[in-house]
Amino acid sequence: MRLKSFYAKTMTEAMQLVREALGEDAIIIATREENGGKSVRVTAAIEDDMPAATARARAIAFEFGQELHGSVADEDDWLQYDDEIDENDSLAETIIDVMLSHGVPEEVLDQIVNCAEVLSVDEPSIAFVGALDSLFTYTPLPSVPYKKALMFVGTPGAGKTLVVAKQAARAVLDDLKVAVITTDVVRAGAIEQLQAFTKLLNIELKTARTAEDLKRQIASLRHMDQILIDTPGINPFATSDMTALARLIAVGDIEPVLTIAAAGDAIETGEMARIFSALGVKRMVATRLDIARRLGGLLCAAQQGGLSFADYSATTSVADGLEPLSPRKLASFFFPSGSDQKSARSEQSSQTSTSSHSRHKTTG
Ligand SMILES: Nc1nc2c(ncn2[C@@H]2O[C@H](COP(=O)(O)OP(=O)(O)OP(=O)(O)O)[C@@H](O)[C@H]2O)c(=O)[nH]1
Ligand SMILES: [Mg+2]
């Protein structure tokens, strides 16, 4: 199977592109809106003699297999092909069990399983990595000078201030000139909370009380390598909150980055991501990966908001900072490696059952 993603303004245009490139036999694996609903992405598969996406999945699988099992199996040991229906069924069931235990909603689950099934890999954890790689995008936060100011936005308590502190610490360690501005000037103790971190890093914390103020601050900090902006917690379902945030983002040369707590309800997290994407958010930082046990919300946010995975936070310690999320890293939270893996799997399969779950393939 060959996997390919297509981008277009409308679903009709995207389907047309799929047909032109892959023909009538293409199988639609996944669809999602991007850019706040202004464009769509369609991932489709077609039978192929020497599939590029499968080759990529093999490469990832090879590396991942090494980590999972401590030794590399002969290629033929872990690669199975499509006519092995039984292998594919048990692969799908294992992935479904794991995703159900993480509260992944059916729409997202179906797309991941469909994708995993066409990758011609027989180890579920590896097929899962391949599916995460094919379906989602990964754009880590910059560790070099960055032209746009990075504004961390999200719901109250999502971890925005800690992410700003962590990114600032990383920039300082990378010998970058970093400036930190906070627009969270109303909540009691908000400035002091961030100041506790910036003082340690020897950074002067700037405050911006209005959009005009923020514009001036950014203009005066143009010589810095990175400008990081903290914001107050936003209720995405309150128009007044969203309007105020949109005003801040609109002052120019700002990239809003969604900060999202990993353990939220999956469907609600997806809805929030969708709303934030309408403000121009393109990537997200996931926090509290150390506390969360159900990560369906993260997959839902990527799917519903068309968002790219940036970094993740799994500690309150600023020094331990942020790590980029890759397909492999993300998959490792669903399929713990080594000895954890067996016990996690048996625990998960005793908690969930696939028998009532139905999946659909859409042909294009
Ligand atoms: N264990 C753990 N705690 C975290 C993580 N990220 C943030 N926290 C904690 O979550 C709480 C909220 O973090 P903040 O950074 O203040 O969140 P915020 O989004 O700025 O909150 P508001 O400004 O009130 O909207 C704090 O106690 C943080 O220490 C994480 O990755 N792991
Ligand atoms: Mg805060």
mmCIF file with all atom_site columns, N, CA, C and O and ligand atoms in Angstrom, residues 160-161 184 187 193 230-231, ligand 2:
data_model
loop_
_atom_site.group_PDB
_atom_site.id
_atom_site.type_symbol
_atom_site.label_atom_id
_atom_site.label_alt_id
_atom_site.label_comp_id
_atom_site.label_asym_id
_atom_site.label_entity_id
_atom_site.label_seq_id
_atom_site.pdbx_PDB_ins_code
_atom_site.Cartn_x
_atom_site.Cartn_y
_atom_site.Cartn_z
_atom_site.occupancy
_atom_site.B_iso_or_equiv
_atom_site.pdbx_formal_charge
_atom_site.auth_seq_id
_atom_site.auth_comp_id
_atom_site.auth_asym_id
_atom_site.auth_atom_id
_atom_site.pdbx_PDB_model_num
ATOM   1  N  N  . LYS A 1 160 ? 0.236  26.981 30.798 1.00 0.00 ? 160 LYS A N  1
ATOM   2  C  CA . LYS A 1 160 ? 0.850  28.006 29.934 1.00 0.00 ? 160 LYS A CA 1
ATOM   3  C  C  . LYS A 1 160 ? 2.084  28.647 30.576 1.00 0.00 ? 160 LYS A C  1
ATOM   4  O  O  . LYS A 1 160 ? 3.143  28.740 29.957 1.00 0.00 ? 160 LYS A O  1
ATOM   5  N  N  . THR A 1 161 ? 1.921  29.094 31.834 1.00 0.00 ? 161 THR A N  1
ATOM   6  C  CA . THR A 1 161 ? 3.015  29.819 32.483 1.00 0.00 ? 161 THR A CA 1
ATOM   7  C  C  . THR A 1 161 ? 4.240  28.913 32.660 1.00 0.00 ? 161 THR A C  1
ATOM   8  O  O  . THR A 1 161 ? 5.370  29.339 32.397 1.00 0.00 ? 161 THR A O  1
ATOM   9  N  N  . ASP A 1 184 ? -1.022 38.334 31.365 1.00 0.00 ? 184 ASP A N  1
ATOM   10 C  CA . ASP A 1 184 ? -1.907 37.876 32.445 1.00 0.00 ? 184 ASP A CA 1
ATOM   11 C  C  . ASP A 1 184 ? -1.690 38.788 33.648 1.00 0.00 ? 184 ASP A C  1
ATOM   12 O  O  . ASP A 1 184 ? -0.927 38.465 34.559 1.00 0.00 ? 184 ASP A O  1
ATOM   13 N  N  . ARG A 1 187 ? -5.184 38.183 37.123 1.00 0.00 ? 187 ARG A N  1
ATOM   14 C  CA . ARG A 1 187 ? -5.258 37.136 38.149 1.00 0.00 ? 187 ARG A CA 1
ATOM   15 C  C  . ARG A 1 187 ? -4.233 37.423 39.252 1.00 0.00 ? 187 ARG A C  1
ATOM   16 O  O  . ARG A 1 187 ? -3.053 37.695 38.970 1.00 0.00 ? 187 ARG A O  1
ATOM   17 N  N  . GLN A 1 193 ? 4.167  34.710 39.853 1.00 0.00 ? 193 GLN A N  1
ATOM   18 C  CA . GLN A 1 193 ? 4.446  33.303 39.525 1.00 0.00 ? 193 GLN A CA 1
ATOM   19 C  C  . GLN A 1 193 ? 5.491  33.205 38.414 1.00 0.00 ? 193 GLN A C  1
ATOM   20 O  O  . GLN A 1 193 ? 6.462  32.450 38.515 1.00 0.00 ? 193 GLN A O  1
ATOM   21 N  N  . ASP A 1 230 ? 3.091  35.041 27.738 1.00 0.00 ? 230 ASP A N  1
ATOM   22 C  CA . ASP A 1 230 ? 2.144  34.292 28.569 1.00 0.00 ? 230 ASP A CA 1
ATOM   23 C  C  . ASP A 1 230 ? 0.792  35.003 28.496 1.00 0.00 ? 230 ASP A C  1
ATOM   24 O  O  . ASP A 1 230 ? 0.737  36.239 28.335 1.00 0.00 ? 230 ASP A O  1
ATOM   25 N  N  . THR A 1 231 ? -0.281 34.242 28.584 1.00 0.00 ? 231 THR A N  1
ATOM   26 C  CA . THR A 1 231 ? -1.629 34.841 28.484 1.00 0.00 ? 231 THR A CA 1
ATOM   27 C  C  . THR A 1 231 ? -2.508 34.331 29.623 1.00 0.00 ? 231 THR A C  1
ATOM   28 O  O  . THR A 1 231 ? -2.221 33.277 30.201 1.00 0.00 ? 231 THR A O  1
HETATM 29 MG MG . MG  B 2 .   ? -0.564 31.221 33.929 1.00 0.00 ? 2   MG  B MG 1
#
